Amino acid sequence: MCDVVIVGAGLAGAVSARKLAEMQKKVLVLEKRDTIAGNAYDCLDENGVRIHVYGPHIFHTNHQGVYEFLCRFCNMVPYEHRVLGRIDSKLVPIPFNFQSLEILLPEKADDLKQRLLTAFPNTSKISILTLLDHSDKELKKLGEFIFEKVFVHYTAKQWGIPISEVDTSVINRVPVVLGYDDRYFQDTYQCMPENGYTELIREMLNHPNITVELSCDATKRLCVNESNQILFDGNTWEKPVIYTGAIDELFSYRYGSLPYRSLRFSFESFEQDYFQAAAVVNYPNEEDFTRITEFKHFTGLRPEGSTTIVKEYPLMYDKTNPEADIPYYPIDQLENKKLYRRYLEDVECCSQLYLCGRLAEYRYYNMDAVVESALRLVEKIKKG
Ligand SMILES: Cc1cc2nc3c(=O)[nH]c(=O)nc-3n(C[C@H](O)[C@H](O)[C@H](O)COP(=O)(O)OP(=O)(O)OC[C@H]3O[C@@H](n4cnc5c(N)ncnc54)[C@H](O)[C@@H]3O)c2cc1C
């Protein structure tokens, strides 16, 4: 018997489980995969390189409480993420900064840097959309250049739609930097768990009040009936359920499927210390893939003499196609939000059903925000 059922052993599920267990609640975590850690799952490959199986994960946050909470379960190692982009056969820092400008437009760089600093005196980064709209013709032209080289084709590849149909919040995730700071993130805490995310989450779930069942698709045991009652193993269930899976799946797709982008990952190993100059190199334009990640940049030169990379190919999520049946990114479009809200109305009728995480809340979530949200949710459940 348990006090709370949690669906999913990713970050959202594991953080909630741990906090509830520490409040003397007996927690049952059901996980569909045969591994914990959700999309943050990592492991050592046959060469001893720690790979991130569902895409590269870099921890960064400004939230001291979140950082301190995670530090209870692992040793965090400082790591500052840097990304290069292959543009016009040259490697330049991404986000686009003054060095990118000097490499790609050497003759105009001095004049453009001066114009940028005069036009935006009190800020270190701006949105590309601000440049595109600028009254200074030279800055507008620069905006068009960066937009075309960095944003247009990458965004279309990533989302499978023209950039004009992509929500501006997505475009604004990557700024234009007014200076030479080439770090991808500027957060106070930027680090990686020394022994990986899987170990971190394993430690979090390691509590006498937590039971984890792997390879257990919760929708086979738990459902919401027509009257919006939760049934667990065929019986009415009136205690809390924290659900971190896809919301449409829980409701048997009663209003239709929510669309996602999926990814195909192609891993390759080489007998050499390093493959490329940065952890991530973006390929915004010609190639079918969006980026190449080389994992050893996350861990230092460990192990020596071999390295592993992964290429990412975005594609449309299709639950019937084994090549594309993992939902990675909710698609931030009005009609999808509307469909999501229909499911949410039904959730509101189930008093003990709580949603948490990127699938259940159908939104783009960084790991720190997921941890914060799970911590807040447990406080809410505690207050009743
Ligand atoms: C390619 C990629 C790169 C990313 N990089 C970063 C990054 O660098 N930094 C960062 O902060 N964030 C990054 N993120 C975001 C990060 O992955 C999420 O914030 C985090 O994984 C969310 O945790 P979660 O628990 O909500 O979801 P998940 O990690 O997806 O966990 C949900 C779990 O629920 C399980 N589940 C689903 N349905 C069921 C069911 N019916 N029964 C049982 N179990 C079920 C799933 O198997 C999964 O294990 C990235 C995301 C992607 C896709």
Short mmCIF file of C-alpha atoms and ligand atoms in Angstrom, two decimals:
data_model
loop_
_atom_site.label_atom_id
_atom_site.label_comp_id
_atom_site.label_asym_id
_atom_site.label_seq_id
_atom_site.Cartn_x
_atom_site.Cartn_y
_atom_site.Cartn_z
CA MET A 1 0.00 0.00 0.00
CA CYS A 2 1.23 3.49 -0.75
CA ASP A 3 0.15 7.06 -0.06
CA VAL A 4 1.05 8.55 -3.43
CA VAL A 5 1.47 7.13 -6.94
CA ILE A 6 3.95 8.90 -9.22
CA VAL A 7 4.04 8.18 -12.93
CA GLY A 8 7.52 8.64 -14.41
CA ALA A 9 11.01 8.38 -12.92
CA GLY A 10 12.45 11.42 -14.70
CA LEU A 11 13.47 14.55 -12.79
CA ALA A 12 9.89 15.66 -12.08
CA GLY A 13 8.92 12.24 -10.70
CA ALA A 14 12.13 11.67 -8.74
CA VAL A 15 12.17 15.11 -7.06
CA SER A 16 8.51 14.79 -6.02
CA ALA A 17 9.09 11.22 -4.79
CA ARG A 18 12.04 12.22 -2.65
CA LYS A 19 10.34 15.22 -1.05
CA LEU A 20 7.19 13.19 -0.26
CA ALA A 21 9.25 10.28 1.11
CA GLU A 22 11.00 12.71 3.45
CA MET A 23 7.53 13.73 4.69
CA GLN A 24 6.98 10.06 5.70
CA LYS A 25 4.73 9.30 2.70
CA LYS A 26 5.01 5.86 1.09
CA VAL A 27 5.58 6.52 -2.60
CA LEU A 28 5.19 4.17 -5.56
CA VAL A 29 6.93 5.31 -8.77
CA LEU A 30 5.87 3.62 -12.01
CA GLU A 31 8.26 3.99 -14.95
CA LYS A 32 7.54 2.80 -18.48
CA ARG A 33 11.20 2.43 -19.50
CA ASP A 34 13.64 -0.05 -18.02
CA THR A 35 15.78 2.89 -16.86
CA ILE A 36 15.33 5.80 -14.47
CA ALA A 37 16.18 9.48 -15.17
CA GLY A 38 13.77 10.07 -18.08
CA ASN A 39 15.35 12.03 -20.90
CA ALA A 40 18.30 12.98 -18.71
CA TYR A 41 19.38 9.29 -18.74
CA ASP A 42 23.12 8.83 -19.32
CA CYS A 43 25.46 5.84 -19.21
CA LEU A 44 28.97 4.74 -20.19
CA ASP A 45 29.30 3.41 -23.75
CA GLU A 46 31.61 0.54 -24.74
CA ASN A 47 34.61 2.94 -24.81
CA GLY A 48 33.93 4.29 -21.34
CA VAL A 49 32.59 7.64 -22.60
CA ARG A 50 29.58 8.94 -20.65
CA ILE A 51 26.90 9.52 -23.27
CA HIS A 52 23.51 11.24 -22.92
CA VAL A 53 21.21 8.79 -24.64
CA TYR A 54 18.34 11.23 -25.25
CA GLY A 55 20.43 14.27 -26.19
CA PRO A 56 22.98 16.47 -24.39
CA HIS A 57 21.91 17.83 -20.99
CA ILE A 58 23.72 20.75 -19.38
CA PHE A 59 22.61 21.91 -15.97
CA HIS A 60 22.34 25.67 -15.46
CA THR A 61 20.30 27.74 -13.05
CA ASN A 62 20.05 31.01 -11.17
CA HIS A 63 17.99 29.29 -8.49
CA GLN A 64 20.15 28.66 -5.44
CA GLY A 65 17.52 26.42 -3.76
CA VAL A 66 17.35 24.12 -6.79
CA TYR A 67 21.14 23.90 -7.02
CA GLU A 68 21.47 23.13 -3.31
CA PHE A 69 18.72 20.51 -3.47
CA LEU A 70 20.53 18.63 -6.27
CA CYS A 71 23.89 18.93 -4.48
CA ARG A 72 22.43 16.71 -1.72
CA PHE A 73 22.57 13.79 -4.15
CA CYS A 74 25.76 14.31 -6.17
CA ASN A 75 28.99 16.20 -6.51
CA MET A 76 28.46 18.98 -9.05
CA VAL A 77 31.46 19.80 -11.24
CA PRO A 78 31.70 23.31 -12.77
CA TYR A 79 31.14 23.26 -16.53
CA GLU A 80 30.61 26.24 -18.84
CA HIS A 81 28.92 25.32 -22.08
CA ARG A 82 30.20 26.69 -25.39
CA VAL A 83 28.64 26.16 -28.81
CA LEU A 84 30.06 26.82 -32.26
CA GLY A 85 28.10 27.10 -35.48
CA ARG A 86 29.34 26.08 -38.91
CA ILE A 87 28.42 29.03 -41.11
CA ASP A 88 29.84 29.73 -44.58
CA SER A 89 32.40 26.94 -43.89
CA LYS A 90 33.68 28.76 -40.79
CA LEU A 91 33.24 27.95 -37.09
CA VAL A 92 31.81 30.87 -35.12
CA PRO A 93 30.49 31.26 -31.55
CA ILE A 94 26.76 30.71 -31.01
CA PRO A 95 24.94 32.76 -29.72
CA PHE A 96 26.22 35.15 -32.37
CA ASN A 97 28.66 37.58 -30.68
CA PHE A 98 31.32 40.13 -31.63
CA GLN A 99 33.78 37.36 -32.49
CA SER A 100 31.24 35.77 -34.84
CA LEU A 101 30.84 39.18 -36.47
CA GLU A 102 34.61 39.59 -36.92
CA ILE A 103 34.95 36.12 -38.48
CA LEU A 104 32.01 36.39 -40.88
CA LEU A 105 32.01 40.11 -41.76
CA PRO A 106 35.62 41.22 -41.14
CA GLU A 107 35.46 44.46 -43.18
CA LYS A 108 32.31 45.76 -41.54
CA ALA A 109 32.90 44.42 -38.03
CA ASP A 110 34.36 47.56 -36.38
CA ASP A 111 31.63 49.83 -37.68
CA LEU A 112 28.84 47.38 -36.75
CA LYS A 113 30.17 46.76 -33.22
CA GLN A 114 30.23 50.54 -32.64
CA ARG A 115 26.69 50.94 -33.97
CA LEU A 116 25.47 48.09 -31.74
CA LEU A 117 27.08 49.53 -28.62
CA THR A 118 25.62 52.99 -29.36
CA ALA A 119 22.13 51.66 -30.11
CA PHE A 120 21.99 49.33 -27.07
CA PRO A 121 24.16 51.00 -24.40
CA ASN A 122 22.96 49.25 -21.25
CA THR A 123 22.55 45.65 -22.22
CA SER A 124 24.78 42.67 -22.98
CA LYS A 125 22.33 40.80 -25.21
CA ILE A 126 19.36 41.53 -27.45
CA SER A 127 16.72 39.63 -29.35
CA ILE A 128 17.32 39.03 -33.05
CA LEU A 129 13.80 40.40 -33.59
CA THR A 130 14.91 43.78 -32.19
CA LEU A 131 17.67 43.97 -34.78
CA LEU A 132 15.36 43.00 -37.64
CA ASP A 133 13.12 45.94 -36.74
CA HIS A 134 15.87 48.50 -36.22
CA SER A 135 15.70 51.98 -37.78
CA ASP A 136 19.47 52.03 -38.48
CA LYS A 137 19.68 50.44 -41.95
CA GLU A 138 23.09 48.88 -41.29
CA LEU A 139 21.86 47.21 -38.09
CA LYS A 140 18.73 46.00 -39.84
CA LYS A 141 20.92 44.50 -42.59
CA LEU A 142 23.06 42.82 -39.94
CA GLY A 143 19.89 41.46 -38.33
CA GLU A 144 18.80 40.00 -41.68
CA PHE A 145 22.23 38.41 -42.15
CA ILE A 146 22.23 36.76 -38.70
CA PHE A 147 18.59 35.75 -39.06
CA GLU A 148 19.27 34.00 -42.36
CA LYS A 149 22.56 32.34 -41.35
CA VAL A 150 21.74 31.31 -37.77
CA PHE A 151 17.97 31.18 -37.31
CA VAL A 152 15.89 30.56 -40.45
CA HIS A 153 17.06 27.14 -41.60
CA TYR A 154 17.99 25.79 -38.16
CA THR A 155 14.53 26.63 -36.84
CA ALA A 156 12.81 25.12 -39.88
CA LYS A 157 14.84 21.90 -39.48
CA GLN A 158 14.20 21.75 -35.77
CA TRP A 159 10.46 22.38 -35.88
CA GLY A 160 9.55 21.17 -39.38
CA ILE A 161 7.73 24.43 -40.18
CA PRO A 162 8.78 27.80 -41.63
CA ILE A 163 10.20 30.21 -39.06
CA SER A 164 7.26 32.57 -39.67
CA GLU A 165 5.00 29.96 -38.00
CA VAL A 166 7.23 29.47 -34.95
CA ASP A 167 6.26 31.22 -31.71
CA THR A 168 8.53 34.24 -31.04
CA SER A 169 9.39 32.84 -27.58
CA VAL A 170 11.23 30.02 -29.37
CA ILE A 171 13.22 32.47 -31.52
CA ASN A 172 14.07 34.56 -28.46
CA ARG A 173 15.70 31.59 -26.67
CA VAL A 174 18.93 32.35 -28.56
CA PRO A 175 20.01 36.01 -28.20
CA VAL A 176 22.56 38.13 -30.07
CA VAL A 177 25.42 38.93 -27.65
CA LEU A 178 26.86 42.46 -27.59
CA GLY A 179 30.40 41.53 -26.60
CA TYR A 180 32.80 38.61 -26.51
CA ASP A 181 31.14 36.40 -23.89
CA ASP A 182 30.99 33.07 -25.73
CA ARG A 183 29.26 31.04 -23.00
CA TYR A 184 25.95 29.56 -24.08
CA PHE A 185 24.41 30.28 -20.67
CA GLN A 186 25.01 33.13 -18.25
CA ASP A 187 23.43 31.54 -15.16
CA THR A 188 25.08 31.71 -11.73
CA TYR A 189 25.34 27.91 -11.45
CA GLN A 190 26.57 25.99 -14.51
CA CYS A 191 27.67 22.45 -13.81
CA MET A 192 27.37 18.72 -14.45
CA PRO A 193 26.80 15.94 -11.92
CA GLU A 194 30.22 14.27 -11.58
CA ASN A 195 28.91 10.72 -12.06
CA GLY A 196 26.09 11.63 -14.42
CA TYR A 197 22.35 12.33 -14.18
CA THR A 198 21.34 8.68 -13.81
CA GLU A 199 23.45 8.34 -10.66
CA LEU A 200 22.07 11.62 -9.33
CA ILE A 201 18.50 10.41 -9.80
CA ARG A 202 19.29 6.93 -8.49
CA GLU A 203 20.56 8.53 -5.29
CA MET A 204 17.44 10.71 -5.09
CA LEU A 205 15.18 7.67 -5.38
CA ASN A 206 17.22 5.72 -2.85
CA HIS A 207 14.94 6.11 0.19
CA PRO A 208 13.14 3.46 2.25
CA ASN A 209 9.75 5.09 1.56
CA ILE A 210 10.18 4.92 -2.24
CA THR A 211 9.44 1.88 -4.40
CA VAL A 212 10.25 2.10 -8.12
CA GLU A 213 8.72 -0.28 -10.65
CA LEU A 214 10.52 -0.19 -13.99
CA SER A 215 9.13 -1.41 -17.34
CA CYS A 216 5.66 -0.56 -16.08
CA ASP A 217 3.41 1.43 -18.37
CA ALA A 218 1.18 3.21 -15.86
CA THR A 219 -1.66 3.61 -18.34
CA LYS A 220 -2.11 -0.18 -18.09
CA ARG A 221 -2.80 0.14 -14.34
CA LEU A 222 -4.10 3.65 -13.93
CA CYS A 223 -6.76 5.49 -15.88
CA VAL A 224 -9.31 8.26 -15.67
CA ASN A 225 -12.84 7.03 -16.42
CA GLU A 226 -15.69 8.89 -18.18
CA SER A 227 -16.72 10.46 -14.85
CA ASN A 228 -13.15 11.69 -14.35
CA GLN A 229 -12.50 9.31 -11.45
CA ILE A 230 -9.04 7.82 -11.12
CA LEU A 231 -8.95 4.03 -11.21
CA PHE A 232 -5.82 2.20 -10.06
CA ASP A 233 -5.63 -1.56 -10.66
CA GLY A 234 -9.38 -1.42 -11.34
CA ASN A 235 -10.34 0.26 -8.04
CA THR A 236 -11.27 3.86 -7.32
CA TRP A 237 -8.16 5.71 -6.15
CA GLU A 238 -8.61 8.77 -3.95
CA LYS A 239 -5.08 9.49 -2.86
CA PRO A 240 -2.72 11.79 -4.82
CA VAL A 241 -1.35 10.83 -8.22
CA ILE A 242 1.53 12.86 -9.65
CA TYR A 243 1.55 12.31 -13.37
CA THR A 244 4.64 13.27 -15.44
CA GLY A 245 3.77 11.42 -18.67
CA ALA A 246 1.91 12.70 -21.73
CA ILE A 247 -1.49 14.07 -20.78
CA ASP A 248 -3.33 12.91 -23.92
CA GLU A 249 -2.16 9.34 -23.28
CA LEU A 250 -3.61 9.36 -19.74
CA PHE A 251 -7.00 10.34 -21.15
CA SER A 252 -6.78 7.72 -23.93
CA TYR A 253 -6.50 10.50 -26.52
CA ARG A 254 -10.19 11.40 -26.00
CA TYR A 255 -9.75 14.81 -27.69
CA GLY A 256 -6.99 13.75 -30.11
CA SER A 257 -3.19 13.55 -29.99
CA LEU A 258 -0.96 16.44 -29.00
CA PRO A 259 1.82 16.96 -31.57
CA TYR A 260 5.50 16.79 -30.67
CA ARG A 261 8.84 16.94 -32.43
CA SER A 262 10.92 13.81 -32.10
CA LEU A 263 14.62 13.22 -32.69
CA ARG A 264 16.74 10.51 -34.25
CA PHE A 265 20.19 10.19 -32.70
CA SER A 266 23.15 8.77 -34.61
CA PHE A 267 26.10 7.88 -32.36
CA GLU A 268 29.66 7.36 -33.68
CA SER A 269 32.92 6.58 -31.87
CA PHE A 270 36.49 7.44 -32.92
CA GLU A 271 39.89 6.35 -31.66
CA GLN A 272 41.20 9.84 -30.97
CA ASP A 273 41.08 12.25 -28.03
CA TYR A 274 38.69 14.79 -29.52
CA PHE A 275 36.55 15.07 -32.65
CA GLN A 276 35.65 18.79 -32.61
CA ALA A 277 36.61 22.06 -30.92
CA ALA A 278 33.53 22.44 -28.69
CA ALA A 279 30.98 20.25 -26.92
CA VAL A 280 28.36 21.23 -29.49
CA VAL A 281 28.74 22.36 -33.09
CA ASN A 282 25.52 23.55 -34.73
CA TYR A 283 24.91 23.01 -38.44
CA PRO A 284 22.20 25.59 -39.15
CA ASN A 285 22.16 25.38 -42.93
CA GLU A 286 23.23 22.69 -45.40
CA GLU A 287 23.16 19.40 -43.42
CA ASP A 288 20.07 17.35 -42.47
CA PHE A 289 21.16 17.18 -38.85
CA THR A 290 21.01 20.21 -36.54
CA ARG A 291 24.05 19.64 -34.36
CA ILE A 292 26.90 17.35 -33.33
CA THR A 293 27.62 16.85 -29.64
CA GLU A 294 30.91 15.44 -28.40
CA PHE A 295 30.36 14.20 -24.85
CA LYS A 296 33.97 14.26 -23.66
CA HIS A 297 33.89 18.05 -23.46
CA PHE A 298 31.54 17.58 -20.49
CA THR A 299 33.92 15.35 -18.53
CA GLY A 300 37.41 16.58 -19.41
CA LEU A 301 39.84 14.24 -21.20
CA ARG A 302 38.19 11.06 -19.86
CA PRO A 303 38.85 8.47 -21.23
CA GLU A 304 41.98 9.18 -23.31
CA GLY A 305 42.24 7.82 -26.86
CA SER A 306 38.58 7.44 -27.76
CA THR A 307 35.64 9.76 -28.14
CA THR A 308 31.93 9.55 -28.99
CA ILE A 309 29.74 12.00 -30.85
CA VAL A 310 26.05 12.14 -31.67
CA LYS A 311 24.28 13.76 -34.61
CA GLU A 312 20.68 14.92 -34.09
CA TYR A 313 18.06 14.60 -36.82
CA PRO A 314 14.70 16.21 -35.95
CA LEU A 315 11.51 14.58 -37.22
CA MET A 316 7.80 14.59 -36.51
CA TYR A 317 6.69 12.46 -33.55
CA ASP A 318 4.64 9.44 -34.59
CA LYS A 319 3.69 6.95 -31.89
CA THR A 320 3.24 4.19 -34.48
CA ASN A 321 6.76 4.59 -35.93
CA PRO A 322 9.55 3.03 -33.79
CA GLU A 323 12.03 5.54 -35.36
CA ALA A 324 10.03 8.52 -34.11
CA ASP A 325 7.96 7.34 -31.17
CA ILE A 326 9.59 9.39 -28.42
CA PRO A 327 7.93 12.77 -27.81
CA TYR A 328 10.77 15.25 -27.20
CA TYR A 329 9.54 18.79 -27.73
CA PRO A 330 5.96 20.04 -27.32
CA ILE A 331 5.18 22.29 -30.30
CA ASP A 332 4.40 25.78 -29.08
CA GLN A 333 1.48 26.73 -31.37
CA LEU A 334 -1.93 28.20 -30.58
CA GLU A 335 -4.06 25.23 -31.72
CA ASN A 336 -1.91 22.82 -29.67
CA LYS A 337 -2.28 24.97 -26.58
CA LYS A 338 -6.05 24.97 -27.14
CA LEU A 339 -6.11 21.18 -27.35
CA TYR A 340 -3.98 20.93 -24.23
CA ARG A 341 -6.41 23.21 -22.36
CA ARG A 342 -9.28 20.80 -23.16
CA TYR A 343 -7.39 18.03 -21.36
CA LEU A 344 -6.59 20.44 -18.54
CA GLU A 345 -10.29 21.08 -17.95
CA ASP A 346 -10.76 17.35 -17.31
CA VAL A 347 -7.71 17.26 -15.04
CA GLU A 348 -9.31 20.02 -12.96
CA CYS A 349 -12.26 17.70 -12.32
CA CYS A 350 -9.94 15.06 -10.76
CA SER A 351 -9.16 16.54 -7.37
CA GLN A 352 -6.18 14.28 -6.59
CA LEU A 353 -4.49 14.36 -9.99
CA TYR A 354 -1.41 16.59 -10.20
CA LEU A 355 0.54 17.28 -13.38
CA CYS A 356 4.25 17.97 -13.37
CA GLY A 357 6.99 18.08 -16.02
CA ARG A 358 7.47 18.69 -19.69
CA LEU A 359 5.04 16.07 -21.05
CA ALA A 360 2.24 16.48 -18.53
CA GLU A 361 2.37 20.28 -18.73
CA TYR A 362 3.05 20.25 -22.48
CA ARG A 363 5.73 22.91 -22.35
CA TYR A 364 9.43 23.43 -22.91
CA TYR A 365 11.11 23.01 -19.54
CA ASN A 366 14.75 23.21 -18.55
CA MET A 367 15.82 20.82 -15.83
CA ASP A 368 16.14 23.47 -13.14
CA ALA A 369 12.61 24.70 -13.79
CA VAL A 370 11.30 21.12 -13.57
CA VAL A 371 13.01 20.64 -10.21
CA GLU A 372 11.61 23.94 -8.96
CA SER A 373 8.13 23.05 -10.17
CA ALA A 374 8.24 19.60 -8.48
CA LEU A 375 9.40 21.16 -5.19
CA ARG A 376 6.53 23.66 -5.37
CA LEU A 377 4.02 20.94 -6.20
CA VAL A 378 4.95 18.91 -3.13
CA GLU A 379 4.45 22.01 -0.95
CA LYS A 380 1.01 22.43 -2.51
CA ILE A 381 0.07 18.78 -1.82
CA LYS A 382 1.36 19.13 1.76
CA LYS A 383 -0.95 22.10 2.37
CA GLY A 384 -3.83 19.99 0.98
C1 LIG B 1 17.25 16.84 -26.66
C2 LIG B 1 16.99 17.55 -25.35
C3 LIG B 1 18.03 18.23 -24.74
C4 LIG B 1 17.80 18.89 -23.54
N1 LIG B 1 18.84 19.57 -22.97
C5 LIG B 1 18.66 20.20 -21.80
C6 LIG B 1 19.73 20.93 -21.21
O1 LIG B 1 20.84 20.99 -21.74
N2 LIG B 1 19.50 21.55 -20.02
C7 LIG B 1 18.28 21.51 -19.39
O2 LIG B 1 18.14 22.10 -18.31
N3 LIG B 1 17.24 20.83 -19.94
C8 LIG B 1 17.41 20.18 -21.12
N4 LIG B 1 16.37 19.47 -21.68
C9 LIG B 1 15.09 19.40 -20.96
C10 LIG B 1 15.07 18.20 -19.98
O3 LIG B 1 15.15 17.00 -20.71
C11 LIG B 1 13.76 18.24 -19.20
O4 LIG B 1 13.68 19.42 -18.46
C12 LIG B 1 13.62 17.07 -18.21
O5 LIG B 1 13.98 15.85 -18.76
C13 LIG B 1 12.18 17.02 -17.79
O6 LIG B 1 11.98 16.00 -16.85
P1 LIG B 1 10.55 15.32 -16.76
O7 LIG B 1 10.61 14.44 -15.58
O8 LIG B 1 9.50 16.34 -16.86
O9 LIG B 1 10.41 14.49 -18.12
P2 LIG B 1 11.16 13.16 -18.64
O10 LIG B 1 12.63 13.26 -18.40
O11 LIG B 1 10.69 12.95 -19.99
O12 LIG B 1 10.56 12.05 -17.67
C14 LIG B 1 9.25 11.55 -17.82
C15 LIG B 1 9.29 10.07 -17.50
O13 LIG B 1 7.95 9.57 -17.48
C16 LIG B 1 7.95 8.30 -18.07
N5 LIG B 1 6.59 7.99 -18.54
C17 LIG B 1 5.88 8.61 -19.49
N6 LIG B 1 4.69 8.02 -19.66
C18 LIG B 1 4.64 6.99 -18.78
C19 LIG B 1 3.68 5.99 -18.49
N7 LIG B 1 2.52 5.91 -19.15
N8 LIG B 1 3.96 5.07 -17.54
C20 LIG B 1 5.14 5.12 -16.86
N9 LIG B 1 6.09 6.05 -17.11
C21 LIG B 1 5.86 6.96 -18.05
C22 LIG B 1 8.93 8.43 -19.21
O14 LIG B 1 9.38 7.17 -19.66
C23 LIG B 1 10.03 9.26 -18.56
O15 LIG B 1 10.99 8.46 -17.95
C24 LIG B 1 16.54 18.85 -22.91
C25 LIG B 1 15.49 18.16 -23.54
C26 LIG B 1 15.72 17.53 -24.75
C27 LIG B 1 14.58 16.82 -25.41
#
